[in-house]
Short mmCIF file of C-alpha atoms in Angstrom, two decimals:
data_model
loop_
_atom_site.label_atom_id
_atom_site.label_comp_id
_atom_site.label_asym_id
_atom_site.label_seq_id
_atom_site.Cartn_x
_atom_site.Cartn_y
_atom_site.Cartn_z
CA LYS A 12 3.63 -16.51 34.24
CA ALA A 13 5.03 -13.25 32.88
CA GLY A 14 4.16 -12.37 29.31
CA VAL A 15 6.40 -11.33 26.47
CA THR A 16 8.41 -8.26 27.49
CA GLN A 17 9.73 -5.75 25.01
CA THR A 18 12.04 -2.84 25.66
CA PRO A 19 12.12 0.02 25.11
CA ARG A 20 8.43 0.74 24.72
CA TYR A 21 8.98 4.01 22.88
CA LEU A 22 11.97 5.56 21.21
CA ILE A 23 12.79 8.37 18.84
CA LYS A 24 15.74 8.27 16.46
CA THR A 25 16.94 10.32 13.54
CA ARG A 26 17.66 9.16 10.02
CA GLY A 27 20.95 7.33 9.67
CA GLN A 28 21.10 6.18 13.27
CA GLN A 29 20.77 2.59 14.32
CA VAL A 30 18.51 1.02 16.93
CA THR A 31 18.42 -2.17 18.97
CA LEU A 32 15.17 -3.56 20.37
CA SER A 33 14.95 -6.29 22.96
CA CYS A 34 12.45 -9.06 23.57
CA SER A 35 12.17 -11.51 26.45
CA PRO A 36 9.82 -14.40 25.62
CA ILE A 37 7.48 -16.15 27.98
CA SER A 38 9.44 -18.46 30.24
CA GLY A 39 9.84 -21.82 28.54
CA HIS A 40 9.16 -20.46 25.05
CA ARG A 41 12.06 -21.07 22.73
CA SER A 42 10.82 -19.50 19.51
CA VAL A 43 10.79 -15.74 19.00
CA SER A 44 9.40 -13.92 15.98
CA TRP A 45 9.57 -10.25 15.07
CA TYR A 46 6.95 -8.27 13.16
CA GLN A 47 6.75 -4.72 11.88
CA GLN A 48 3.35 -3.05 12.04
CA THR A 49 2.56 0.13 10.11
CA PRO A 50 -0.82 1.66 9.24
CA GLY A 51 -0.29 1.14 5.54
CA GLN A 52 1.28 -2.31 5.45
CA GLY A 53 -0.22 -4.01 8.48
CA LEU A 54 1.75 -6.70 10.29
CA GLN A 55 4.74 -7.88 8.32
CA PHE A 56 6.98 -10.76 9.30
CA LEU A 57 10.63 -9.92 9.87
CA PHE A 58 12.26 -13.11 11.16
CA GLU A 59 11.92 -16.02 13.54
CA TYR A 60 14.56 -17.48 15.82
CA PHE A 61 14.78 -20.80 17.62
CA SER A 62 17.75 -22.12 19.60
CA GLU A 63 19.83 -19.09 18.64
CA THR A 64 19.33 -19.81 14.92
CA GLN A 65 17.32 -17.82 12.43
CA ARG A 66 14.70 -20.20 11.04
CA ASN A 67 12.66 -17.96 8.80
CA LYS A 68 13.13 -14.55 7.27
CA GLY A 69 10.69 -12.10 5.71
CA ASN A 70 11.27 -9.72 2.82
CA PHE A 71 13.14 -6.95 4.56
CA PRO A 72 16.47 -5.38 3.57
CA GLY A 73 19.71 -6.40 5.21
CA ARG A 74 19.54 -3.32 7.45
CA PHE A 75 17.19 -5.39 9.59
CA SER A 76 18.94 -8.07 11.58
CA GLY A 77 18.38 -10.06 14.70
CA ARG A 78 19.82 -12.60 17.06
CA GLN A 79 18.77 -14.87 19.86
CA PHE A 80 20.68 -15.68 23.00
CA SER A 81 20.98 -18.96 24.87
CA ASN A 82 18.29 -17.85 27.33
CA SER A 83 15.90 -17.34 24.34
CA ARG A 84 15.94 -13.57 24.69
CA SER A 85 16.13 -11.89 21.31
CA GLU A 86 17.27 -8.58 19.91
CA MET A 87 16.63 -6.97 16.60
CA ASN A 88 18.73 -4.24 15.09
CA VAL A 89 17.95 -1.74 12.39
CA SER A 90 20.89 0.16 10.94
CA THR A 91 20.91 3.33 8.88
CA LEU A 92 17.37 4.21 9.86
CA GLU A 93 14.99 5.62 7.30
CA LEU A 94 11.78 7.57 7.83
CA GLY A 95 9.82 4.56 6.60
CA ASP A 96 11.14 2.45 9.46
CA SER A 97 8.83 4.29 11.84
CA ALA A 98 6.54 1.56 13.10
CA LEU A 99 5.43 -0.59 15.98
CA TYR A 100 7.80 -3.54 16.27
CA LEU A 101 6.13 -6.55 17.82
CA CYS A 102 7.84 -9.58 19.22
CA ALA A 103 5.99 -12.87 19.66
CA SER A 104 6.98 -16.13 21.30
CA ARG A 105 5.72 -19.69 21.23
CA PRO A 106 6.86 -22.87 22.91
CA GLU A 107 8.82 -24.59 20.18
CA TRP A 108 9.70 -24.65 16.54
CA ARG A 109 8.96 -27.80 14.68
CA GLU A 110 7.94 -28.23 11.11
CA SER A 111 5.27 -30.69 12.10
CA ALA A 112 3.87 -28.53 14.87
CA ASN A 113 0.30 -27.70 14.06
CA THR A 114 -0.10 -24.80 16.40
CA GLY A 115 0.24 -21.31 15.06
CA GLU A 116 -0.68 -19.42 18.20
CA LEU A 117 1.75 -16.65 19.01
CA PHE A 118 1.97 -14.72 22.24
CA PHE A 119 2.70 -11.08 21.49
CA GLY A 120 4.44 -8.42 23.50
CA GLU A 121 3.19 -4.85 23.74
CA GLY A 122 5.69 -3.71 21.14
CA SER A 123 8.34 -1.04 20.74
CA ARG A 124 7.13 2.05 18.96
CA LEU A 125 9.95 3.54 16.91
CA THR A 126 9.71 7.03 15.46
CA VAL A 127 12.37 8.11 12.97
CA LEU A 128 12.70 11.85 12.41
CA GLU B 8 3.37 -13.93 -3.47
CA ASP B 9 1.42 -14.93 -0.35
CA LYS B 10 -1.47 -12.59 0.31
CA VAL B 11 -4.16 -12.15 2.97
CA VAL B 12 -6.92 -9.59 2.41
CA GLN B 13 -9.40 -8.49 5.02
CA SER B 14 -12.64 -6.61 4.56
CA PRO B 15 -14.04 -4.25 5.45
CA LEU B 16 -11.08 -2.12 6.48
CA SER B 17 -13.18 -0.44 9.14
CA LEU B 18 -16.65 -0.77 10.54
CA VAL B 19 -18.78 1.24 12.95
CA VAL B 20 -21.75 -0.45 14.59
CA HIS B 21 -23.97 0.03 17.62
CA GLU B 22 -24.06 -2.16 20.68
CA GLY B 23 -26.18 -5.22 20.10
CA ASP B 24 -25.48 -5.41 16.38
CA THR B 25 -24.04 -8.51 14.75
CA VAL B 26 -20.95 -8.12 12.58
CA THR B 27 -19.19 -10.34 10.07
CA LEU B 28 -15.54 -9.81 9.25
CA ASN B 29 -14.04 -11.34 6.14
CA CYS B 30 -10.63 -12.75 5.38
CA SER B 31 -9.50 -14.19 2.06
CA TYR B 32 -6.10 -15.71 1.43
CA GLU B 33 -3.78 -16.87 -1.31
CA VAL B 34 -0.98 -18.74 0.40
CA THR B 35 1.16 -21.60 -0.82
CA ASN B 36 1.43 -24.59 1.52
CA PHE B 37 -1.46 -23.33 3.61
CA ARG B 38 -1.85 -24.99 6.98
CA SER B 39 -4.19 -22.92 9.16
CA LEU B 40 -6.01 -19.61 9.46
CA LEU B 41 -5.72 -17.66 12.68
CA TRP B 42 -7.68 -14.73 14.09
CA TYR B 43 -6.28 -12.22 16.56
CA LYS B 44 -7.78 -9.24 18.38
CA GLN B 45 -5.62 -6.15 18.83
CA GLU B 46 -7.03 -3.61 21.24
CA LYS B 47 -4.06 -1.39 21.96
CA LYS B 48 -0.72 -2.99 21.32
CA ALA B 49 -0.39 -6.75 21.77
CA PRO B 50 -2.60 -8.90 19.53
CA THR B 51 -4.32 -11.66 21.46
CA PHE B 52 -5.23 -15.02 19.99
CA LEU B 53 -8.86 -15.82 19.22
CA PHE B 54 -9.09 -18.88 16.96
CA MET B 55 -7.08 -21.23 14.82
CA LEU B 56 -8.94 -22.96 11.99
CA THR B 57 -7.47 -25.87 10.14
CA SER B 58 -10.42 -27.84 8.84
CA SER B 59 -12.98 -26.56 6.39
CA GLY B 60 -16.57 -26.15 7.50
CA ILE B 61 -16.06 -26.67 11.21
CA GLU B 62 -17.18 -23.69 13.23
CA LYS B 63 -15.15 -22.61 16.22
CA LYS B 64 -17.01 -20.73 18.89
CA SER B 65 -16.06 -18.76 21.97
CA GLY B 66 -18.87 -16.90 23.64
CA ARG B 67 -20.27 -14.37 21.22
CA LEU B 68 -17.47 -14.93 18.71
CA SER B 69 -17.44 -17.65 16.10
CA SER B 70 -15.40 -18.37 13.02
CA ILE B 71 -15.40 -20.75 10.11
CA LEU B 72 -12.99 -21.62 7.31
CA ASP B 73 -13.73 -22.47 3.69
CA LYS B 74 -10.61 -24.04 2.19
CA LYS B 75 -12.20 -24.46 -1.21
CA GLU B 76 -13.04 -20.79 -1.61
CA LEU B 77 -10.01 -19.69 0.43
CA PHE B 78 -11.71 -17.51 2.97
CA SER B 79 -12.73 -17.28 6.57
CA ILE B 80 -15.28 -15.22 8.45
CA LEU B 81 -15.37 -14.03 12.03
CA ASN B 82 -18.81 -13.34 13.47
CA ILE B 83 -19.49 -11.31 16.57
CA THR B 84 -23.05 -11.32 17.87
CA ALA B 85 -24.61 -8.87 20.34
CA THR B 86 -21.59 -6.60 20.07
CA GLN B 87 -20.37 -4.66 23.09
CA THR B 88 -18.14 -1.60 23.35
CA GLY B 89 -15.39 -3.88 24.61
CA ASP B 90 -15.35 -5.57 21.21
CA SER B 91 -13.89 -2.39 19.70
CA ALA B 92 -10.50 -3.36 18.36
CA VAL B 93 -8.58 -4.25 15.23
CA TYR B 94 -9.22 -7.83 14.18
CA LEU B 95 -6.37 -9.51 12.35
CA CYS B 96 -6.42 -12.70 10.40
CA ALA B 97 -3.29 -14.57 9.46
CA ALA B 98 -2.56 -17.53 7.23
CA LEU B 99 -0.07 -20.06 8.53
CA LEU B 100 1.97 -21.77 5.87
CA MET B 101 4.32 -24.64 6.48
CA ASP B 102 6.62 -26.58 4.25
CA THR B 103 10.02 -28.16 4.54
CA GLY B 104 12.30 -25.75 6.33
CA ARG B 105 9.81 -22.90 6.34
CA ARG B 106 7.02 -21.74 8.54
CA ALA B 107 5.48 -18.29 8.37
CA LEU B 108 2.41 -16.32 9.32
CA THR B 109 1.13 -13.85 6.75
CA PHE B 110 -1.17 -11.26 8.25
CA GLY B 111 -3.91 -9.20 6.68
CA SER B 112 -4.01 -5.48 7.32
CA GLY B 113 -6.87 -5.88 9.77
CA THR B 114 -10.44 -4.70 10.21
CA ARG B 115 -10.95 -1.86 12.66
CA LEU B 116 -14.23 -2.36 14.50
CA GLN B 117 -15.76 0.42 16.54
CA VAL B 118 -18.81 -0.40 18.64
CA GLN B 119 -20.75 2.64 19.77
CA PRO B 120 -22.96 2.64 22.87
#
């Protein structure tokens, strides 16, 4: 079974531009989460999607947005890029979203490393 | 504000040593504590701990949760160079309409030959 696939793996942008990152979850997984990882802040939760609906959202400005398609693939977008947005953006999937689900295991992709100049 | 703190931030040991990594948390509606290993890019799952005092073990790695004192430890015995990685702990919180994982900043472990 293929793992979580993220594209692009690396990209360089300049301040003010916008970027779109893509994530294909493991086949059969319907929940996709996005995380930002920086050396100073560690792994920070951006948002989680299930069945094309955003279920949870972290404390990031509105410049960060996402969506999920009917095939569970997800994209996240960052508009008006700032230098501080330089980070590794990790996508993670898991089989289902249910409040009562007692499994927290996430399956991570290799990430998209964004550099903002 | 939910918070997960790991210590030490980094650690250098020699092969064969035993290491203990610490994770403390302050999370509302706490459900479970998870440990991940991140070698290059993608973190990989190690353990999920939900009950206090019950050790989980996988080979040379073991972990335990103390829900009264709000911390967890990850032990690695007889370390090998392949154990070199960043170890992340995360607290899973769940309440009505909300589910989130709050990660610590990680402990970078370097095992020297």
